[in-house]
Amino acid sequence: MPEPTKKDETETQSAPPPPEQKTPQDGGTGKDKDEDDTSVSTPPADGMSKPAERKDSVWSIGEGAPEESEKRDDSQMSTLFIEKPQSGSVSVGGNITFIAKVEAKDLLRKPNVKWFKGKWMDLASKAGKHLQLKESFERHTKIHTFEMHIIKAKENFAGNYRCEVSYKDKFDSCSFDLEVTESSQAAQSIDIRSAFKRSGEGQEDAGELDFSGLLKRREIKQQEEEPEVDVWELLKNANPSEYEKIAFQYGITDLRGMLKRLKRMRREVKKSAAFAKGLDPAYQVDKGGKVRFMVELADPTVELKWYKNGQEIRPSAKYIFEHKGNQRILFINNCTMADDARYYVTAGDEKCSTELFVRDPPILVTKSLEDTSTYVGERVELSCEVSEENANVKWFRNGVELSDDPHSRYRIKVEGKKHTLIIEEAAKNDNATYSVMTTGGQSEAKLSVDLRPLKISLALEDQTVRLGQEIHLKCEISENVEGKWYKNGQLVEASDRVKLYHKGRIHRFVIASSAVDDEGEYMFVPDAYNINIPCKVHVVDPPKLHLDGLGENNTVTVVAGSKLRLEIPITGEPTPKVVWSRGDKGITDSGRIRAETYPDSSCLVIDAAEREDSGPFRITLKNEAGEDTALINIKVVDVPDPPQAPNVTEVGEDWCVMTWEPPANDGGSPILGYFIERKKKQSSRWMRLNFELIKETTFEPKKMIEGVAYEVRVFAVNAIGISKPSMPSKSFVPLAVTSPPTLLAVDGVTDTSVTMKWRPPDHIGAAGLDGYVVEYCFEGTDEWIVANPELTDKTKFTINGLPTGSKILVRVKAVNAAGESEPRYHPQPILVKEVIEPPKIRLPRHLKQTYTRRVGETVNLVIPFQGRPRAKVSWEKNGSPIDKNHINIRNTENDTIIFIRKAERCHSGEYDMKVEVENLVDKATIDIQIVDRPGPPEIVIIDDVWGENVNLSWKPPKDDGNAAITGYTIQKADKKSMEWFTVMEHYHRTSATINELIIGNEYYFRVFAENMCGLSEDATMTKESALIAKDGKVYKYPVYNDFDFTERPMFTQPLVNTFAVAGYNATLNCSVRGNPKPKITWLKNKVIIMNDPRYRMFSNQGVCTLEIRKPSPYDGGTYTCRAVNTLGEAEVECKLEVKGGLSFFRLLMDGVPPHIIDSYMREVQADKTEGK
């Protein structure tokens, strides 16, 4: 519940919870039974009770009508309740519980239960500190129990309550009263403000005035109020280490912002002349609540203004201003988190400020923890529900907080509003009180873990068995213990006939074949427990036929050709004699129709049933106890014959039309319809075309693939089933002709021929394209002449033998298996006369300029041209014929190609192309330039040296790479290091000045030439160096001879004889010097050690190390280190002895070769002999 102001914090507690039925403290009693068990009738329209019969309450809305109008006749029985909550009384501050029980025997799911106070107030939304609603289910009795607990009752909790239960179309309700007796405190005056308080302020029903309080007795007793808690005062006086705990307990989320504002509040406020009473330092209110700011002015005529975060507040439905004498009041309704701010009021030049803190409603525990009893080793779950999803909840064990540590025995699971504490395997020390705490409430429960008592998991069941059947008694207890069986009080021992089984917690008593003497009372008694599990066994033997599974009039229908095996269960002791007969003729146990008899059944078997087998069959049972007989009717039916093969009467592009005749024999049942199937001729997979029966004898299959051969067949269907398929139809192929050819045009004309060209059809289809037919006719006639007697698969054809000067019309048709397509006509008549077309070279734009390629690249130029008839093409290079061994030329009717696989600089030049048609000529020239990287400059000279500058000059390279020089790159190098550094790039002149050189250094310079292919491969370096001298006398450096550091290898530290322990790593060390650096080689017994993983060799700063990994005795011997360089070599050696022998098997398992093991074993044996 929200807090209207700082002072009203304790006045707006959660709505009082409903009362308990039993009060441990004061022993509350209920009313008479006839009042408790009656259902509540609909209250009067005004929804209020008589003033003299109900105490004042600001908690309820719309109390029920007087009790007299709510009572019903006692004879009206409850439809769902088996126990109703009864009226009770409780003293102020006491606890009470109300209980309602509903039987779940006829219910498929849990019923819906609601608790109300008065007429409409649903108490589910009021659960919290004073009210808890619980529910449980007892599986053995199948009873749902619903409880309403009222904790620390107050006087305004008194009134009429109602419990409603509903399940589908069933409904039941019960009303009861709670009387809260007066406390020992003195009566206080009526609180008018409390009576007119808006009920549920800040909740969902906020805003509805509760006038019912004024209609009740005026003698209102002062409620027992809890001490008011001011969070801000707590924080002011609290230790900083307790800030977080207080923030969680009172629902504070922005702790850091609150502390900053609290720091501002601690500043001392100077005494004001304008305000007789100022604002409090801070106010707090719950979200959705109402707050009241009040100041008292010394001068009521002073103009007053209110501000929120510096913005002036204007009157509205949210902000309400009120004047009372010198008091100025500001009300803020329905507070939200946006109202959490700093407020101040100004009177003239003076200001008075405060802080308003808006906090979210506290998190309430809507479903409390329940006391739980369990056994050692069981999984335990303690669950509760809170009012908000994913709320911050803390768990405690005996007051100590539990952490959700992955290594902890306790695991906390959150599912929306439900929070669960899980203990996977309960232990004895888990006995404790567990509690859960939220910002608005808490709940606790006790967990009791005990040793498991003996329980009967599965009791023996009374059995009635037929004579000769198995008697099987089975029980299961909670512990694995032995036990004894008794019959009629006598101990039963195991025998050949009586089998006693014990496996784990299950005990079984089995008699394979029951007898009359087996009837009696049986009992199982577990050892060491004063428990017995009894049952009764009854043996019966009536002879009887069991015909429950047969149809009407005991009729059995069988399909002709199938086998009938009709099994009739029979009972009787002794085993009855079974006789089957048909008419006056008995049925034997052999033949196509035969009878088979078994101990508990008899079978009538008909192999390959025929229609003549239809008729009544009689079965008779006889034994010494009596007789039983019955007539069984056998009806043989069959599926229809298959129809004749269907006929395909019409074929389209992807469809066909098929017809067929009905079958000659319908199998004794009318034809219901037909199923159609089709398949590709080359396939064996049939596909059903209709899933609903076709009544007619014609069908049109669709969506077939053009050009694929298909077959179809038909099935006839009657009530028995589907006939065999008909014979397939003759195969057929859906086909369609192609579309006409496209883009028909004249390709060439001579004096006696016309060449036509075209493009294939846009749509060819699955039938493919076999070829084309070209036809022509002379202008003025309608006779079309076929130009190609045989189909042509080309898209170009020449019509020969035409008279010169005539005009013809041409058309082309595409032909496939479906026939000829529509013709494609040439739009104009064609004159049969050769036309001379002058030659013209169509030189591509990029060849009109110099065509440049690098050395090694491919040159492939295509130059189209025009000219008819028979254009002649010729090429020249620089006025001379082209060498075709280096340059390839290929000519066609429309273009010419010049191809150079790998270009060289010698291929550069002007290429002249000439096209001739009779006396007409056209020419074109192509300039091809093959380029390469340039050579270096000819010479680089140091012209002058002054200060820190050097002036260089050079001559361009003799070889420019067949391309213009685009620049130069200049580099410098110090004479001492001779490392080159670039100082200029892309420099265009042949002289340059190098600046910012280091005084005292001597430099060389070199220059690279650059063209479009890049820098020259080599550079030209200055022959002389340039010394950047210091000012003054030039120092002449003395000349020293280089010292000879060369030395042949020499060991400065030799190897030392060493003892090693078998299985532990051993190292050999020595040191050597020499120049050049010598190469180190290790030897064992004068054999070089190479690629052996058991040895590791190191050499660092002249120190040589050989590491032997886990040596064995056979690793002992003489080791040599050899150092070799160009001036000589040196050796040093030592002996290694490995103590601690190994067995032959151990050496073999370690991977030692057998011949080495034999040698080692012989050496060991020899050493032992010498030792003796």
PDB file of N, CA and C in Angstrom, residues 567-636:
ATOM      1  N   GLU A 567     -11.316 -67.525 -32.316  1.00  0.00           N
ATOM      2  CA  GLU A 567     -10.966 -68.073 -31.011  1.00  0.00           C
ATOM      3  C   GLU A 567     -12.042 -67.678 -30.004  1.00  0.00           C
ATOM      4  N   ILE A 568     -12.647 -68.668 -29.349  1.00  0.00           N
ATOM      5  CA  ILE A 568     -13.706 -68.457 -28.366  1.00  0.00           C
ATOM      6  C   ILE A 568     -13.149 -68.831 -26.994  1.00  0.00           C
ATOM      7  N   PRO A 569     -12.993 -67.858 -26.076  1.00  0.00           N
ATOM      8  CA  PRO A 569     -12.527 -68.208 -24.729  1.00  0.00           C
ATOM      9  C   PRO A 569     -13.561 -69.061 -24.006  1.00  0.00           C
ATOM     10  N   ILE A 570     -13.065 -70.068 -23.266  1.00  0.00           N
ATOM     11  CA  ILE A 570     -13.946 -70.964 -22.511  1.00  0.00           C
ATOM     12  C   ILE A 570     -13.352 -71.129 -21.119  1.00  0.00           C
ATOM     13  N   THR A 571     -14.219 -71.414 -20.158  1.00  0.00           N
ATOM     14  CA  THR A 571     -13.794 -71.709 -18.788  1.00  0.00           C
ATOM     15  C   THR A 571     -14.599 -72.880 -18.265  1.00  0.00           C
ATOM     16  N   GLY A 572     -14.029 -73.574 -17.286  1.00  0.00           N
ATOM     17  CA  GLY A 572     -14.717 -74.705 -16.668  1.00  0.00           C
ATOM     18  C   GLY A 572     -13.734 -75.681 -16.067  1.00  0.00           C
ATOM     19  N   GLU A 573     -14.115 -76.297 -15.016  1.00  0.00           N
ATOM     20  CA  GLU A 573     -13.273 -77.279 -14.336  1.00  0.00           C
ATOM     21  C   GLU A 573     -14.145 -78.456 -13.916  1.00  0.00           C
ATOM     22  N   PRO A 574     -13.845 -79.660 -14.302  1.00  0.00           N
ATOM     23  CA  PRO A 574     -12.722 -79.974 -15.184  1.00  0.00           C
ATOM     24  C   PRO A 574     -12.920 -79.404 -16.589  1.00  0.00           C
ATOM     25  N   THR A 575     -11.866 -79.502 -17.350  1.00  0.00           N
ATOM     26  CA  THR A 575     -11.889 -78.889 -18.677  1.00  0.00           C
ATOM     27  C   THR A 575     -13.066 -79.444 -19.474  1.00  0.00           C
ATOM     28  N   PRO A 576     -13.912 -78.521 -19.970  1.00  0.00           N
ATOM     29  CA  PRO A 576     -15.091 -79.016 -20.700  1.00  0.00           C
ATOM     30  C   PRO A 576     -14.722 -79.598 -22.056  1.00  0.00           C
ATOM     31  N   LYS A 577     -15.609 -80.462 -22.555  1.00  0.00           N
ATOM     32  CA  LYS A 577     -15.449 -81.016 -23.892  1.00  0.00           C
ATOM     33  C   LYS A 577     -16.106 -80.068 -24.883  1.00  0.00           C
ATOM     34  N   VAL A 578     -15.370 -79.749 -25.972  1.00  0.00           N
ATOM     35  CA  VAL A 578     -15.844 -78.784 -26.958  1.00  0.00           C
ATOM     36  C   VAL A 578     -16.239 -79.526 -28.213  1.00  0.00           C
ATOM     37  N   VAL A 579     -17.467 -79.226 -28.737  1.00  0.00           N
ATOM     38  CA  VAL A 579     -17.967 -79.839 -29.968  1.00  0.00           C
ATOM     39  C   VAL A 579     -18.439 -78.730 -30.896  1.00  0.00           C
ATOM     40  N   TRP A 580     -17.844 -78.692 -32.123  1.00  0.00           N
ATOM     41  CA  TRP A 580     -18.285 -77.758 -33.171  1.00  0.00           C
ATOM     42  C   TRP A 580     -19.108 -78.544 -34.190  1.00  0.00           C
ATOM     43  N   SER A 581     -20.196 -77.927 -34.696  1.00  0.00           N
ATOM     44  CA  SER A 581     -21.032 -78.595 -35.704  1.00  0.00           C
ATOM     45  C   SER A 581     -21.626 -77.565 -36.639  1.00  0.00           C
ATOM     46  N   ARG A 582     -21.944 -78.045 -37.857  1.00  0.00           N
ATOM     47  CA  ARG A 582     -22.632 -77.221 -38.867  1.00  0.00           C
ATOM     48  C   ARG A 582     -23.813 -78.044 -39.365  1.00  0.00           C
ATOM     49  N   GLY A 583     -25.003 -77.608 -38.979  1.00  0.00           N
ATOM     50  CA  GLY A 583     -26.187 -78.429 -39.248  1.00  0.00           C
ATOM     51  C   GLY A 583     -26.110 -79.697 -38.422  1.00  0.00           C
ATOM     52  N   ASP A 584     -26.268 -80.860 -39.092  1.00  0.00           N
ATOM     53  CA  ASP A 584     -26.194 -82.149 -38.400  1.00  0.00           C
ATOM     54  C   ASP A 584     -24.818 -82.765 -38.486  1.00  0.00           C
ATOM     55  N   LYS A 585     -23.879 -82.055 -39.107  1.00  0.00           N
ATOM     56  CA  LYS A 585     -22.556 -82.626 -39.350  1.00  0.00           C
ATOM     57  C   LYS A 585     -21.546 -82.002 -38.386  1.00  0.00           C
ATOM     58  N   GLY A 586     -20.830 -82.841 -37.688  1.00  0.00           N
ATOM     59  CA  GLY A 586     -19.812 -82.346 -36.768  1.00  0.00           C
ATOM     60  C   GLY A 586     -18.528 -81.936 -37.491  1.00  0.00           C
ATOM     61  N   ILE A 587     -17.756 -81.107 -36.844  1.00  0.00           N
ATOM     62  CA  ILE A 587     -16.491 -80.602 -37.414  1.00  0.00           C
ATOM     63  C   ILE A 587     -15.357 -81.250 -36.644  1.00  0.00           C
ATOM     64  N   THR A 588     -14.463 -81.895 -37.410  1.00  0.00           N
ATOM     65  CA  THR A 588     -13.336 -82.595 -36.794  1.00  0.00           C
ATOM     66  C   THR A 588     -12.163 -81.641 -36.613  1.00  0.00           C
ATOM     67  N   ASP A 589     -11.030 -82.189 -36.131  1.00  0.00           N
ATOM     68  CA  ASP A 589      -9.832 -81.371 -35.892  1.00  0.00           C
ATOM     69  C   ASP A 589      -8.883 -81.391 -37.076  1.00  0.00           C
ATOM     70  N   SER A 590      -9.323 -81.784 -38.274  1.00  0.00           N
ATOM     71  CA  SER A 590      -8.494 -81.762 -39.477  1.00  0.00           C
ATOM     72  C   SER A 590      -9.353 -81.337 -40.643  1.00  0.00           C
ATOM     73  N   GLY A 591      -8.713 -80.972 -41.761  1.00  0.00           N
ATOM     74  CA  GLY A 591      -9.411 -80.516 -42.938  1.00  0.00           C
ATOM     75  C   GLY A 591      -9.340 -79.010 -43.092  1.00  0.00           C
ATOM     76  N   ARG A 592      -9.938 -78.522 -44.186  1.00  0.00           N
ATOM     77  CA  ARG A 592      -9.932 -77.074 -44.419  1.00  0.00           C
ATOM     78  C   ARG A 592     -10.736 -76.353 -43.370  1.00  0.00           C
ATOM     79  N   ILE A 593     -11.871 -76.928 -42.948  1.00  0.00           N
ATOM     80  CA  ILE A 593     -12.652 -76.390 -41.826  1.00  0.00           C
ATOM     81  C   ILE A 593     -12.444 -77.345 -40.660  1.00  0.00           C
ATOM     82  N   ARG A 594     -11.837 -76.850 -39.591  1.00  0.00           N
ATOM     83  CA  ARG A 594     -11.485 -77.722 -38.479  1.00  0.00           C
ATOM     84  C   ARG A 594     -11.649 -76.943 -37.168  1.00  0.00           C
ATOM     85  N   ALA A 595     -11.638 -77.696 -36.088  1.00  0.00           N
ATOM     86  CA  ALA A 595     -11.755 -77.102 -34.744  1.00  0.00           C
ATOM     87  C   ALA A 595     -10.486 -77.427 -33.963  1.00  0.00           C
ATOM     88  N   GLU A 596     -10.007 -76.462 -33.225  1.00  0.00           N
ATOM     89  CA  GLU A 596      -8.832 -76.634 -32.376  1.00  0.00           C
ATOM     90  C   GLU A 596      -9.230 -76.259 -30.949  1.00  0.00           C
ATOM     91  N   THR A 597      -8.906 -77.148 -30.025  1.00  0.00           N
ATOM     92  CA  THR A 597      -9.318 -76.960 -28.626  1.00  0.00           C
ATOM     93  C   THR A 597      -8.082 -76.784 -27.755  1.00  0.00           C
ATOM     94  N   TYR A 598      -8.158 -75.799 -26.847  1.00  0.00           N
ATOM     95  CA  TYR A 598      -7.076 -75.494 -25.913  1.00  0.00           C
ATOM     96  C   TYR A 598      -7.659 -75.457 -24.502  1.00  0.00           C
ATOM     97  N   PRO A 599      -6.815 -75.396 -23.475  1.00  0.00           N
ATOM     98  CA  PRO A 599      -7.364 -75.431 -22.096  1.00  0.00           C
ATOM     99  C   PRO A 599      -8.326 -74.286 -21.803  1.00  0.00           C
ATOM    100  N   ASP A 600      -8.089 -73.120 -22.333  1.00  0.00           N
ATOM    101  CA  ASP A 600      -8.951 -71.992 -21.998  1.00  0.00           C
ATOM    102  C   ASP A 600      -9.670 -71.409 -23.207  1.00  0.00           C
ATOM    103  N   SER A 601      -9.591 -72.067 -24.352  1.00  0.00           N
ATOM    104  CA  SER A 601     -10.273 -71.542 -25.530  1.00  0.00           C
ATOM    105  C   SER A 601     -10.449 -72.642 -26.554  1.00  0.00           C
ATOM    106  N   SER A 602     -11.298 -72.345 -27.542  1.00  0.00           N
ATOM    107  CA  SER A 602     -11.510 -73.239 -28.677  1.00  0.00           C
ATOM    108  C   SER A 602     -11.551 -72.389 -29.934  1.00  0.00           C
ATOM    109  N   CYS A 603     -10.940 -72.896 -31.009  1.00  0.00           N
ATOM    110  CA  CYS A 603     -10.808 -72.108 -32.244  1.00  0.00           C
ATOM    111  C   CYS A 603     -11.490 -72.838 -33.384  1.00  0.00           C
ATOM    112  N   LEU A 604     -12.250 -72.053 -34.183  1.00  0.00           N
ATOM    113  CA  LEU A 604     -12.788 -72.530 -35.456  1.00  0.00           C
ATOM    114  C   LEU A 604     -11.893 -71.978 -36.545  1.00  0.00           C
ATOM    115  N   VAL A 605     -11.267 -72.847 -37.336  1.00  0.00           N
ATOM    116  CA  VAL A 605     -10.302 -72.438 -38.358  1.00  0.00           C
ATOM    117  C   VAL A 605     -10.864 -72.795 -39.716  1.00  0.00           C
ATOM    118  N   ILE A 606     -10.914 -71.788 -40.619  1.00  0.00           N
ATOM    119  CA  ILE A 606     -11.327 -71.999 -42.012  1.00  0.00           C
ATOM    120  C   ILE A 606     -10.198 -71.490 -42.884  1.00  0.00           C
ATOM    121  N   ASP A 607      -9.525 -72.390 -43.571  1.00  0.00           N
ATOM    122  CA  ASP A 607      -8.452 -71.993 -44.486  1.00  0.00           C
ATOM    123  C   ASP A 607      -9.063 -71.593 -45.818  1.00  0.00           C
ATOM    124  N   ALA A 608      -8.598 -70.429 -46.345  1.00  0.00           N
ATOM    125  CA  ALA A 608      -9.050 -69.941 -47.659  1.00  0.00           C
ATOM    126  C   ALA A 608     -10.569 -69.946 -47.725  1.00  0.00           C
ATOM    127  N   ALA A 609     -11.167 -69.033 -46.971  1.00  0.00           N
ATOM    128  CA  ALA A 609     -12.633 -68.999 -46.873  1.00  0.00           C
ATOM    129  C   ALA A 609     -13.271 -68.788 -48.233  1.00  0.00           C
ATOM    130  N   GLU A 610     -14.387 -69.507 -48.442  1.00  0.00           N
ATOM    131  CA  GLU A 610     -15.162 -69.399 -49.682  1.00  0.00           C
ATOM    132  C   GLU A 610     -16.554 -68.883 -49.357  1.00  0.00           C
ATOM    133  N   ARG A 611     -17.227 -68.368 -50.400  1.00  0.00           N
ATOM    134  CA  ARG A 611     -18.563 -67.817 -50.164  1.00  0.00           C
ATOM    135  C   ARG A 611     -19.534 -68.896 -49.712  1.00  0.00           C
ATOM    136  N   GLU A 612     -19.285 -70.180 -50.099  1.00  0.00           N
ATOM    137  CA  GLU A 612     -20.169 -71.267 -49.684  1.00  0.00           C
ATOM    138  C   GLU A 612     -20.034 -71.573 -48.194  1.00  0.00           C
ATOM    139  N   ASP A 613     -18.977 -71.029 -47.554  1.00  0.00           N
ATOM    140  CA  ASP A 613     -18.792 -71.292 -46.122  1.00  0.00           C
ATOM    141  C   ASP A 613     -19.706 -70.447 -45.248  1.00  0.00           C
ATOM    142  N   SER A 614     -20.479 -69.539 -45.822  1.00  0.00           N
ATOM    143  CA  SER A 614     -21.372 -68.684 -45.043  1.00  0.00           C
ATOM    144  C   SER A 614     -22.469 -69.531 -44.414  1.00  0.00           C
ATOM    145  N   GLY A 615     -22.844 -69.202 -43.140  1.00  0.00           N
ATOM    146  CA  GLY A 615     -23.919 -69.915 -42.468  1.00  0.00           C
ATOM    147  C   GLY A 615     -23.651 -70.033 -40.986  1.00  0.00           C
ATOM    148  N   PRO A 616     -24.614 -70.666 -40.207  1.00  0.00           N
ATOM    149  CA  PRO A 616     -24.463 -70.786 -38.746  1.00  0.00           C
ATOM    150  C   PRO A 616     -23.582 -71.976 -38.365  1.00  0.00           C
ATOM    151  N   PHE A 617     -22.746 -71.796 -37.328  1.00  0.00           N
ATOM    152  CA  PHE A 617     -21.933 -72.844 -36.729  1.00  0.00           C
ATOM    153  C   PHE A 617     -22.288 -72.898 -35.245  1.00  0.00           C
ATOM    154  N   ARG A 618     -22.398 -74.112 -34.687  1.00  0.00           N
ATOM    155  CA  ARG A 618     -22.758 -74.278 -33.284  1.00  0.00           C
ATOM    156  C   ARG A 618     -21.546 -74.785 -32.508  1.00  0.00           C
ATOM    157  N   ILE A 619     -21.322 -74.178 -31.319  1.00  0.00           N
ATOM    158  CA  ILE A 619     -20.294 -74.646 -30.404  1.00  0.00           C
ATOM    159  C   ILE A 619     -20.964 -75.051 -29.106  1.00  0.00           C
ATOM    160  N   THR A 620     -20.565 -76.223 -28.568  1.00  0.00           N
ATOM    161  CA  THR A 620     -21.175 -76.764 -27.355  1.00  0.00           C
ATOM    162  C   THR A 620     -20.072 -77.152 -26.376  1.00  0.00           C
ATOM    163  N   LEU A 621     -20.221 -76.724 -25.106  1.00  0.00           N
ATOM    164  CA  LEU A 621     -19.292 -77.069 -24.030  1.00  0.00           C
ATOM    165  C   LEU A 621     -20.016 -77.988 -23.051  1.00  0.00           C
ATOM    166  N   LYS A 622     -19.323 -79.048 -22.647  1.00  0.00           N
ATOM    167  CA  LYS A 622     -19.898 -79.977 -21.674  1.00  0.00           C
ATOM    168  C   LYS A 622     -18.815 -80.420 -20.711  1.00  0.00           C
ATOM    169  N   ASN A 623     -19.168 -80.445 -19.437  1.00  0.00           N
ATOM    170  CA  ASN A 623     -18.344 -81.092 -18.414  1.00  0.00           C
ATOM    171  C   ASN A 623     -19.280 -81.548 -17.305  1.00  0.00           C
ATOM    172  N   GLU A 624     -18.748 -82.079 -16.261  1.00  0.00           N
ATOM    173  CA  GLU A 624     -19.587 -82.617 -15.194  1.00  0.00           C
ATOM    174  C   GLU A 624     -20.347 -81.546 -14.442  1.00  0.00           C
ATOM    175  N   ALA A 625     -19.923 -80.235 -14.621  1.00  0.00           N
ATOM    176  CA  ALA A 625     -20.619 -79.164 -13.906  1.00  0.00           C
ATOM    177  C   ALA A 625     -21.767 -78.587 -14.705  1.00  0.00           C
ATOM    178  N   GLY A 626     -21.871 -78.875 -15.988  1.00  0.00           N
ATOM    179  CA  GLY A 626     -22.969 -78.312 -16.753  1.00  0.00           C
ATOM    180  C   GLY A 626     -22.657 -78.246 -18.235  1.00  0.00           C
ATOM    181  N   GLU A 627     -23.427 -77.411 -18.943  1.00  0.00           N
ATOM    182  CA  GLU A 627     -23.328 -77.320 -20.398  1.00  0.00           C
ATOM    183  C   GLU A 627     -23.582 -75.879 -20.814  1.00  0.00           C
ATOM    184  N   ASP A 628     -22.915 -75.474 -21.912  1.00  0.00           N
ATOM    185  CA  ASP A 628     -23.141 -74.134 -22.500  1.00  0.00           C
ATOM    186  C   ASP A 628     -23.022 -74.276 -24.004  1.00  0.00           C
ATOM    187  N   THR A 629     -23.907 -73.598 -24.752  1.00  0.00           N
ATOM    188  CA  THR A 629     -23.916 -73.694 -26.214  1.00  0.00           C
ATOM    189  C   THR A 629     -24.249 -72.350 -26.807  1.00  0.00           C
ATOM    190  N   ALA A 630     -23.851 -72.142 -28.084  1.00  0.00           N
ATOM    191  CA  ALA A 630     -24.117 -70.874 -28.785  1.00  0.00           C
ATOM    192  C   ALA A 630     -24.020 -71.101 -30.282  1.00  0.00           C
ATOM    193  N   LEU A 631     -24.761 -70.256 -31.047  1.00  0.00           N
ATOM    194  CA  LEU A 631     -24.724 -70.250 -32.514  1.00  0.00           C
ATOM    195  C   LEU A 631     -23.881 -69.062 -32.974  1.00  0.00           C
ATOM    196  N   ILE A 632     -22.972 -69.310 -33.898  1.00  0.00           N
ATOM    197  CA  ILE A 632     -22.109 -68.264 -34.454  1.00  0.00           C
ATOM    198  C   ILE A 632     -22.333 -68.237 -35.958  1.00  0.00           C
ATOM    199  N   ASN A 633     -22.705 -67.060 -36.502  1.00  0.00           N
ATOM    200  CA  ASN A 633     -22.973 -66.896 -37.931  1.00  0.00           C
ATOM    201  C   ASN A 633     -21.701 -66.438 -38.636  1.00  0.00           C
ATOM    202  N   ILE A 634     -21.299 -67.152 -39.663  1.00  0.00           N
ATOM    203  CA  ILE A 634     -20.118 -66.822 -40.479  1.00  0.00           C
ATOM    204  C   ILE A 634     -20.613 -66.236 -41.799  1.00  0.00           C
ATOM    205  N   LYS A 635     -20.107 -65.029 -42.145  1.00  0.00           N
ATOM    206  CA  LYS A 635     -20.481 -64.377 -43.394  1.00  0.00           C
ATOM    207  C   LYS A 635     -19.200 -64.109 -44.189  1.00  0.00           C
ATOM    208  N   VAL A 636     -19.136 -64.685 -45.421  1.00  0.00           N
ATOM    209  CA  VAL A 636     -17.954 -64.553 -46.273  1.00  0.00           C
ATOM    210  C   VAL A 636     -18.262 -63.538 -47.365  1.00  0.00           C
TER     211      VAL A 636
END
